[in-house]
Amino acid sequence: MTQHHGMKQLGGMSAHCKPGHEPQEEDRFGRMFHLPPSYVPADVLKHVGKAGGPMDDKGKPSRTKTVPVGHVFFGQFVDHDITLDVSSSFSRVNEPSEIENVRTPTLDLDCVYGSGPEPHPFLYDQANGPMKGVRLLTGADQKGGGVQKFDLLRNPQGTAVIGDPRNDENRIVSQIQLGMINFHNHVAETLRTEAYNENPKRDLKGHDLFVEARRTTTWHYQWGVVNDFLVAMCGEAVVKDILACGRQYYCPLVPHIPIEFAVAAYRFGHSMAPMKIQVQNKGKHFELFSKELGNGFSPVPSKDAVVDMREIFFVPTKSGTQTAETLDTLMASELLALPFITNDENSLATRNLLRGNSFLLPGGDKIAEKMGRPEDEIAKVMKKIHHLSKGEITEGAPLWLYLLAEGEVVGRETSPGKFDKGEGLGPVGARIVAEVMIGLLELDEESYLGANRNWTPRAEWDDIGKIMLAVNPSLFD
């Protein structure tokens, strides 16, 4: 590579030195770190991730103290808002800049709004009146009543009529989708009433009301992502540092999803997902893949399957909310033998590890070195991985596995210098996840961090639990 003014030779980068390595548009994936790729033989990865293997919790789950279980599924909802890869495969090498991201890489709730009331009128109330083209429809708008009013809008075949069909793949994320729809409707009603109270001659309705309600809803959601979700999963110390001092590693010209985030770091929730969840006060603990919670893409089967958000999110009026599993190198046995995959690799852990190989991800220890993490810290994480792999992995650890081990042996930096093991992502994982999330907002001129950095939320809607409970119809009040 010829050197010119402002350029220098990139060592060890032959695998990545190809045209189009950097994303030119928002609809492509990219890379966050320009480091040589790691390779671990597939048989080693399959040993680590197999059912009954070293990552199998064997029915002995452990809970965090500070992360509500709802955040694990809210993280899934956020993922569906910013990324969808339908073309990559872990059976071939994938070039990120050639992989299309079918979602917009912005936290704009297009999974709720679709493309808006004109392109997608079927999502919105079309009855004449001030809420025409403003209010989003739910199951409560369908004839029949009963448990329908606690469900999403569905067509005659039971398919959810929503902006992203993936948000119906399990009952909890489906109910979070319903909660966000209801929150928008509540915001719209609130803004219209307040506009009238301020000036009875002002009739806020239609397009103007929709635009204002969508912005208000979306900004409160974004605030919750940063100040509630990221603080819980990444630690307040890291989030505050990025907001105060800026991003160090995710600095693109256009917003895009780095594969270090999509393929590894943001899959941390697989370790934190419990297999039994109580969704109602004093109710049964249902298996995640049960007909009540896991029978996705279908109507709510009974009142037992309706989620009381106070059971899965922290709210001021409720104690005893179920917390997530600890972030560590263990996963629920059911996730290592997925019941709905019968003709392919069915261990979620193995799939994650193989996918890292296919995307030419750098080793987690190499990224940690790039970030300047202490040698003894990296050695401690690698010791854990060395044990899991029966001595096969000595360096160039799979990034996803490294970040799980880091959460287990180092822990989340809850406050400056205070690390809580198992409570969330360690220093490397937290930095990747928080920088990408905050960066996507800062690069979006429509977000609160891109449009009005002095904006603050209303106190009654300033975290995810409050948003979910704003008007979520409840069987329990």
Coordinates of C-alpha atoms in Angstrom, one line a residue:
M1 CA 0.0 0.0 0.0
T2 CA 1.6 3.3 -1.1
Q3 CA 1.9 5.9 1.6
H4 CA 0.8 9.4 1.0
H5 CA 0.3 12.5 3.2
G6 CA -2.1 11.6 5.9
M7 CA -1.9 7.9 5.3
K8 CA 0.1 5.1 6.7
Q9 CA 0.5 1.4 6.2
L10 CA -1.9 -0.7 8.3
G11 CA -0.1 -3.7 9.7
G12 CA -1.7 -7.1 9.9
M13 CA -4.8 -6.0 8.0
S14 CA -4.7 -8.0 4.7
A15 CA -7.9 -9.7 5.5
H16 CA -9.7 -6.4 5.7
C17 CA -7.9 -4.3 3.1
K18 CA -10.5 -4.5 0.4
P19 CA -12.8 -2.0 -1.4
G20 CA -16.0 -1.2 0.5
H21 CA -14.6 -2.3 3.9
E22 CA -16.1 0.9 5.4
P23 CA -19.9 1.3 5.1
Q24 CA -20.8 4.0 2.6
E25 CA -24.5 4.0 3.6
E26 CA -26.6 3.5 6.7
D27 CA -28.1 0.3 5.4
R28 CA -24.8 -1.6 5.6
F29 CA -22.9 -3.1 8.6
G30 CA -19.3 -2.1 9.3
R31 CA -16.4 -2.5 11.7
M32 CA -15.5 -0.7 14.9
F33 CA -11.9 -2.0 15.3
H34 CA -9.3 -2.4 12.6
L35 CA -7.6 -5.4 14.0
P36 CA -6.6 -8.8 12.5
P37 CA -9.3 -11.4 12.7
S38 CA -9.1 -14.3 15.2
Y39 CA -9.7 -17.9 14.2
V40 CA -10.7 -20.7 16.5
P41 CA -11.4 -24.2 15.0
A42 CA -15.1 -25.0 14.8
D43 CA -14.7 -28.2 16.8
V44 CA -13.3 -26.2 19.7
L45 CA -16.2 -23.8 19.5
K46 CA -18.8 -26.6 19.3
H47 CA -17.3 -28.2 22.5
V48 CA -17.5 -24.9 24.4
G49 CA -21.1 -24.3 23.3
K50 CA -22.6 -27.7 23.3
A51 CA -25.6 -28.9 25.5
G52 CA -24.2 -30.3 28.7
G53 CA -20.9 -28.6 28.1
P54 CA -18.9 -26.0 30.0
M55 CA -21.5 -23.2 29.3
D56 CA -24.5 -25.3 30.5
D57 CA -25.9 -23.9 33.8
K58 CA -27.4 -27.4 34.4
G59 CA -30.4 -25.9 36.0
K60 CA -28.6 -23.8 38.6
P61 CA -29.4 -20.2 37.7
S62 CA -28.1 -17.2 39.6
R63 CA -29.8 -13.8 39.7
T64 CA -28.5 -10.3 39.5
K65 CA -29.3 -7.9 42.3
T66 CA -29.9 -4.8 40.2
V67 CA -31.1 -5.7 36.7
P68 CA -34.9 -6.3 36.2
V69 CA -35.6 -9.3 34.0
G70 CA -37.7 -7.0 31.7
H71 CA -34.5 -5.3 30.5
V72 CA -33.3 -8.5 28.9
F73 CA -36.4 -8.5 26.7
F74 CA -36.4 -4.8 26.3
G75 CA -32.9 -5.2 24.9
Q76 CA -34.4 -7.6 22.3
F77 CA -37.0 -4.9 21.4
V78 CA -34.2 -2.3 21.0
D79 CA -32.3 -4.7 18.8
H80 CA -35.3 -5.1 16.5
D81 CA -35.5 -1.3 16.3
I82 CA -32.0 -0.9 14.9
T83 CA -30.8 -4.1 13.1
L84 CA -32.0 -6.9 10.9
D85 CA -29.6 -9.1 9.0
V86 CA -31.3 -11.6 6.7
S87 CA -28.5 -12.5 4.4
S88 CA -25.4 -13.5 6.4
S89 CA -24.5 -17.1 7.3
F90 CA -22.0 -18.7 9.7
S91 CA -21.2 -21.3 7.0
R92 CA -19.3 -18.7 4.9
V93 CA -17.1 -15.7 5.4
N94 CA -19.2 -12.5 5.6
E95 CA -18.0 -9.0 4.6
P96 CA -20.0 -6.5 6.8
S97 CA -20.1 -3.8 4.1
E98 CA -21.9 -6.3 1.8
I99 CA -24.5 -7.2 4.3
E100 CA -27.7 -5.2 4.2
N101 CA -29.2 -3.9 7.5
V102 CA -32.9 -4.0 6.7
R103 CA -33.8 -1.8 9.7
T104 CA -32.8 1.9 10.1
P105 CA -29.7 2.2 12.4
T106 CA -31.5 4.8 14.5
L107 CA -33.6 4.4 17.7
D108 CA -36.7 5.8 15.9
L109 CA -39.3 3.2 16.8
D110 CA -40.1 2.4 13.2
C111 CA -40.9 -1.0 14.6
V112 CA -43.9 0.7 16.2
Y113 CA -44.8 3.4 13.7
G114 CA -43.9 1.7 10.4
S115 CA -43.4 4.3 7.8
G116 CA -46.1 6.5 9.3
P117 CA -49.9 6.9 8.9
E118 CA -49.9 7.6 5.2
P119 CA -47.8 4.7 3.9
H120 CA -49.1 2.4 6.6
P121 CA -52.6 3.5 7.4
F122 CA -53.6 0.0 8.6
L123 CA -51.6 0.6 11.8
Y124 CA -53.6 3.7 12.7
D125 CA -57.2 4.7 13.7
Q126 CA -58.9 5.9 10.5
A127 CA -62.2 7.0 12.2
N128 CA -63.0 10.6 11.6
G129 CA -62.0 12.8 14.5
P130 CA -58.9 14.4 16.1
M131 CA -57.1 11.1 16.5
K132 CA -57.5 10.0 12.9
G133 CA -54.0 9.0 11.7
V134 CA -52.6 9.6 15.2
R135 CA -53.8 6.8 17.5
L136 CA -52.2 3.4 16.9
L137 CA -54.5 0.4 16.9
T138 CA -54.4 -2.5 19.3
G139 CA -56.4 -5.7 20.0
A140 CA -58.7 -3.5 22.2
D141 CA -60.0 -2.0 18.9
Q142 CA -61.2 -5.4 17.6
K143 CA -64.6 -6.9 18.2
G144 CA -64.9 -9.7 20.7
G145 CA -63.4 -8.2 23.8
G146 CA -62.0 -10.5 26.4
V147 CA -58.3 -11.2 26.4
Q148 CA -58.0 -9.4 23.0
K149 CA -57.8 -6.1 24.7
F150 CA -54.5 -7.1 26.3
D151 CA -53.0 -8.1 22.9
L152 CA -51.7 -6.5 19.7
L153 CA -53.9 -5.9 16.7
R154 CA -54.1 -9.1 14.7
N155 CA -55.5 -10.1 11.3
P156 CA -58.0 -13.0 10.9
Q157 CA -55.1 -15.6 10.9
G158 CA -53.8 -14.3 14.2
T159 CA -50.8 -12.5 12.7
A160 CA -49.8 -9.3 14.6
V161 CA -50.3 -6.1 12.6
I162 CA -47.2 -4.2 13.7
G163 CA -44.1 -2.5 12.2
D164 CA -41.7 -5.4 12.8
P165 CA -43.1 -9.0 13.0
R166 CA -40.2 -10.1 15.1
N167 CA -41.7 -8.2 18.0
D168 CA -44.3 -11.0 18.3
E169 CA -41.8 -13.9 18.6
N170 CA -42.3 -14.3 22.3
R171 CA -45.0 -13.1 24.7
I172 CA -42.8 -10.7 26.7
V173 CA -41.4 -8.8 23.8
S174 CA -44.9 -8.8 22.3
Q175 CA -46.3 -7.2 25.4
I176 CA -43.5 -4.6 25.4
Q177 CA -44.5 -3.7 21.8
L178 CA -48.0 -3.3 23.1
G179 CA -46.8 -1.1 25.9
M180 CA -44.9 1.2 23.5
I181 CA -48.0 1.5 21.3
N182 CA -50.2 2.3 24.3
F183 CA -47.6 4.8 25.5
H184 CA -47.7 6.7 22.2
N185 CA -51.5 6.8 22.4
H186 CA -51.3 8.1 26.0
V187 CA -48.8 10.8 25.0
A188 CA -51.0 11.9 22.1
E189 CA -54.1 12.2 24.4
T190 CA -51.9 14.1 27.0
L191 CA -50.5 16.5 24.5
R192 CA -53.9 17.3 23.0
T193 CA -55.5 17.9 26.4
E194 CA -52.6 20.1 27.5
A195 CA -52.7 22.1 24.3
Y196 CA -56.4 22.8 24.9
N197 CA -55.9 23.7 28.5
E198 CA -53.2 26.1 27.6
N199 CA -55.3 27.7 24.8
P200 CA -58.9 26.5 24.2
K201 CA -58.7 27.9 20.7
R202 CA -55.8 25.6 19.8
D203 CA -57.1 22.4 18.3
L204 CA -54.0 20.1 18.1
K205 CA -55.0 17.1 16.0
G206 CA -54.2 15.1 12.9
H207 CA -50.8 15.4 11.3
D208 CA -49.5 18.1 13.8
L209 CA -50.5 16.0 16.8
F210 CA -49.0 12.9 15.3
V211 CA -45.6 14.6 14.7
E212 CA -45.5 16.0 18.2
A213 CA -46.6 12.8 19.8
R214 CA -44.2 10.7 17.9
R215 CA -41.3 12.9 18.8
T216 CA -42.2 13.0 22.4
T217 CA -42.7 9.3 22.6
T218 CA -39.5 8.5 20.8
W219 CA -37.4 10.9 22.8
H220 CA -38.7 9.5 26.1
Y221 CA -37.9 6.0 24.8
Q222 CA -34.4 7.1 23.8
W223 CA -33.8 8.7 27.2
G224 CA -34.9 5.4 28.8
V225 CA -32.4 3.5 26.6
V226 CA -29.5 5.7 27.7
N227 CA -30.3 6.5 31.3
D228 CA -32.1 3.3 32.4
F229 CA -31.2 0.4 30.1
L230 CA -27.6 1.3 29.4
V231 CA -26.9 2.3 33.0
A232 CA -28.2 -1.1 34.2
M233 CA -26.4 -3.2 31.6
C234 CA -23.1 -1.2 31.1
G235 CA -22.8 0.7 34.4
E236 CA -23.3 4.3 35.2
A237 CA -19.6 5.1 35.2
V238 CA -19.2 4.1 31.5
V239 CA -22.3 5.9 30.3
K240 CA -21.4 9.1 32.2
D241 CA -17.9 9.0 30.8
I242 CA -19.1 8.7 27.2
L243 CA -21.7 11.5 27.6
A244 CA -19.2 13.8 29.3
C245 CA -16.0 13.0 27.4
G246 CA -17.2 11.6 24.0
R247 CA -16.9 8.4 22.1
Q248 CA -13.4 6.9 21.6
Y249 CA -14.0 3.9 19.3
Y250 CA -17.3 4.3 17.5
C251 CA -16.7 7.4 15.4
P252 CA -18.2 6.9 11.9
L253 CA -19.2 9.6 9.5
V254 CA -22.6 7.9 9.0
P255 CA -24.5 5.8 11.6
H256 CA -24.2 2.1 11.0
I257 CA -24.1 -1.1 13.1
P258 CA -20.6 -2.5 13.7
I259 CA -20.4 -6.2 13.7
E260 CA -18.4 -6.2 17.0
F261 CA -21.7 -4.9 18.4
A262 CA -24.2 -7.0 16.4
V263 CA -22.4 -10.3 16.2
A264 CA -20.8 -10.3 19.7
A265 CA -21.3 -7.5 22.3
Y266 CA -25.1 -7.1 22.0
R267 CA -25.7 -10.8 22.3
F268 CA -24.8 -10.6 26.0
G269 CA -28.5 -11.0 26.9
H270 CA -28.4 -14.6 26.0
S271 CA -26.5 -15.2 29.2
M272 CA -29.0 -13.2 31.3
A273 CA -32.2 -14.8 30.0
P274 CA -34.0 -17.0 32.6
M275 CA -36.0 -20.0 31.6
K276 CA -38.7 -19.5 34.1
I277 CA -40.5 -16.2 34.5
Q278 CA -43.3 -15.0 36.7
V279 CA -45.4 -12.5 34.8
Q280 CA -48.2 -11.9 37.4
N281 CA -48.1 -11.3 41.1
K282 CA -48.3 -14.7 42.9
G283 CA -48.7 -16.3 39.5
K284 CA -47.1 -19.3 38.0
H285 CA -43.5 -19.3 36.8
F286 CA -43.8 -20.2 33.1
E287 CA -41.1 -21.7 31.0
L288 CA -39.8 -19.3 28.4
F289 CA -40.7 -21.7 25.6
S290 CA -44.1 -22.6 27.1
K291 CA -47.4 -22.0 25.3
E292 CA -48.0 -19.0 27.5
L293 CA -44.7 -17.2 26.8
G294 CA -42.9 -18.9 24.0
N295 CA -45.6 -19.7 21.5
G296 CA -44.8 -16.6 19.4
F297 CA -46.6 -15.2 16.4
S298 CA -50.0 -16.1 17.8
P299 CA -52.7 -14.4 19.9
V300 CA -52.5 -14.2 23.7
P301 CA -53.9 -17.6 24.7
S302 CA -55.4 -16.6 28.1
K303 CA -55.3 -14.1 30.9
D304 CA -52.5 -16.0 32.5
A305 CA -50.2 -14.9 29.6
V306 CA -50.8 -11.2 30.0
V307 CA -47.7 -9.6 31.5
D308 CA -48.0 -7.3 34.5
M309 CA -45.1 -4.9 33.8
R310 CA -44.5 -4.4 37.5
E311 CA -43.3 -8.0 37.7
I312 CA -40.5 -7.5 35.2
F313 CA -39.5 -3.8 35.5
F314 CA -38.6 -1.7 38.5
V315 CA -41.4 0.8 39.4
P316 CA -41.7 3.1 42.4
T317 CA -44.8 1.4 43.7
K318 CA -43.7 -2.2 43.5
S319 CA -41.0 -4.3 45.2
G320 CA -40.0 -7.8 44.5
T321 CA -39.6 -7.5 40.8
Q322 CA -37.9 -10.5 39.2
T323 CA -34.3 -9.8 38.2
A324 CA -32.3 -11.2 35.3
E325 CA -29.8 -14.0 35.4
T326 CA -26.2 -13.0 36.1
L327 CA -24.0 -12.1 33.1
D328 CA -21.5 -14.9 33.0
T329 CA -20.3 -17.8 30.8
L330 CA -23.3 -20.0 31.7
M331 CA -26.5 -20.2 29.8
A332 CA -29.8 -21.9 30.4
S333 CA -29.8 -25.5 29.2
E334 CA -32.8 -24.9 26.9
L335 CA -30.8 -22.3 25.0
L336 CA -28.1 -24.8 24.2
A337 CA -30.7 -27.2 22.6
L338 CA -33.3 -24.9 21.0
P339 CA -36.5 -26.8 20.5
F340 CA -37.5 -25.0 17.4
I341 CA -34.3 -25.8 15.4
T342 CA -34.4 -29.4 14.1
N343 CA -32.3 -29.4 11.0
D344 CA -29.3 -27.1 11.9
E345 CA -27.0 -26.2 14.8
N346 CA -29.4 -25.8 17.7
S347 CA -27.1 -24.5 20.4
L348 CA -27.4 -20.7 20.7
A349 CA -24.0 -20.5 22.2
T350 CA -22.4 -22.4 19.4
R351 CA -24.2 -20.4 16.8
N352 CA -22.8 -17.2 18.3
L353 CA -19.3 -18.5 18.4
L354 CA -19.4 -19.8 14.8
R355 CA -20.8 -16.5 13.6
G356 CA -17.9 -14.6 15.2
N357 CA -15.5 -16.7 13.1
S358 CA -17.5 -16.1 9.9
F359 CA -17.4 -12.3 10.3
L360 CA -13.6 -12.3 10.9
L361 CA -14.0 -10.7 14.3
P362 CA -10.8 -9.8 16.2
G363 CA -10.1 -11.6 19.5
G364 CA -11.7 -10.1 22.6
D365 CA -8.3 -10.0 24.3
K366 CA -6.9 -8.1 21.4
I367 CA -9.6 -5.5 21.5
A368 CA -9.1 -5.2 25.3
E369 CA -5.4 -4.5 24.6
K370 CA -6.4 -1.9 22.0
M371 CA -8.5 -0.3 24.7
G372 CA -5.6 -0.2 27.1
R373 CA -7.1 -2.6 29.7
P374 CA -4.7 -3.7 32.4
E375 CA -2.7 -6.9 31.5
D376 CA -3.7 -8.6 34.8
E377 CA -7.4 -8.0 34.0
I378 CA -7.0 -9.5 30.5
A379 CA -5.1 -12.4 31.9
K380 CA -7.8 -13.1 34.4
V381 CA -10.5 -13.2 31.7
M382 CA -8.3 -15.4 29.5
K383 CA -7.8 -17.8 32.3
K384 CA -11.5 -18.4 32.5
I385 CA -11.7 -19.0 28.7
H386 CA -8.7 -21.2 28.8
H387 CA -10.5 -23.4 31.3
L388 CA -13.8 -23.4 29.3
S389 CA -11.9 -24.6 26.2
K390 CA -9.8 -27.2 28.0
G391 CA -6.7 -25.2 27.2
E392 CA -7.4 -24.9 23.5
I393 CA -7.9 -21.1 23.5
T394 CA -4.8 -19.2 24.8
E395 CA -5.2 -16.0 22.8
G396 CA -7.5 -14.5 20.2
A397 CA -10.5 -15.5 22.3
P398 CA -13.9 -15.3 20.5
L399 CA -15.2 -11.8 21.3
W400 CA -18.7 -12.9 22.5
L401 CA -17.2 -15.4 24.9
Y402 CA -14.5 -12.9 26.1
L403 CA -17.2 -10.4 26.9
L404 CA -19.3 -12.9 28.9
A405 CA -16.2 -14.0 30.8
E406 CA -15.3 -10.4 31.4
G407 CA -18.7 -9.8 32.9
E408 CA -18.2 -12.7 35.2
V409 CA -14.7 -12.2 36.5
V410 CA -14.4 -8.4 36.2
G411 CA -18.0 -7.1 36.3
R412 CA -19.9 -4.0 35.5
E413 CA -18.4 -0.6 36.6
T414 CA -21.4 0.5 38.6
S415 CA -19.6 3.7 39.8
P416 CA -16.0 4.9 39.1
G417 CA -13.7 2.1 40.3
K418 CA -16.4 -0.1 41.7
F419 CA -17.0 -3.3 39.7
D420 CA -19.9 -5.7 40.4
K421 CA -19.3 -9.2 39.1
G422 CA -22.1 -10.6 37.0
E423 CA -24.3 -7.5 37.2
G424 CA -23.6 -6.5 33.6
L425 CA -21.0 -6.0 31.0
G426 CA -17.4 -5.6 31.9
P427 CA -15.2 -2.6 30.6
V428 CA -14.7 -3.8 27.0
G429 CA -18.3 -5.0 26.4
A430 CA -19.8 -2.0 28.1
R431 CA -17.7 0.4 26.1
I432 CA -18.7 -1.2 22.8
V433 CA -22.5 -1.4 23.6
A434 CA -22.8 2.1 25.2
E435 CA -20.7 3.9 22.5
V436 CA -22.7 2.4 19.7
M437 CA -26.1 3.2 21.3
I438 CA -25.1 6.7 22.2
G439 CA -23.4 7.2 18.9
L440 CA -26.4 6.2 16.9
L441 CA -28.4 8.8 18.8
E442 CA -25.8 11.5 18.4
L443 CA -25.5 10.8 14.7
D444 CA -29.3 11.1 14.2
E445 CA -30.4 14.7 13.8
E446 CA -34.0 13.6 14.8
S447 CA -33.0 12.2 18.2
Y448 CA -32.9 14.1 21.5
L449 CA -29.1 13.9 21.5
G450 CA -28.8 15.0 17.9
A451 CA -31.5 17.7 17.9
N452 CA -31.8 19.1 21.4
R453 CA -29.1 18.2 23.9
N454 CA -30.8 20.4 26.5
W455 CA -34.0 18.4 26.4
T456 CA -35.1 16.6 29.6
P457 CA -37.9 14.1 30.0
R458 CA -41.1 14.5 32.0
A459 CA -40.6 12.9 35.5
E460 CA -43.6 10.6 35.0
W461 CA -42.0 9.0 31.9
D462 CA -38.2 9.1 32.7
D463 CA -37.5 5.3 32.8
I464 CA -38.6 2.2 31.0
G465 CA -40.8 0.9 33.8
K466 CA -42.8 4.1 33.9
I467 CA -43.2 4.1 30.2
M468 CA -44.5 0.5 30.2
L469 CA -47.0 1.4 33.0
A470 CA -48.2 4.7 31.6
V471 CA -51.5 3.3 30.3
N472 CA -50.7 -0.4 29.8
P473 CA -54.2 -2.0 30.2
S474 CA -54.0 -4.2 33.3
L475 CA -55.9 -7.1 34.7
F476 CA -54.4 -6.3 38.0
D477 CA -55.6 -2.8 39.1

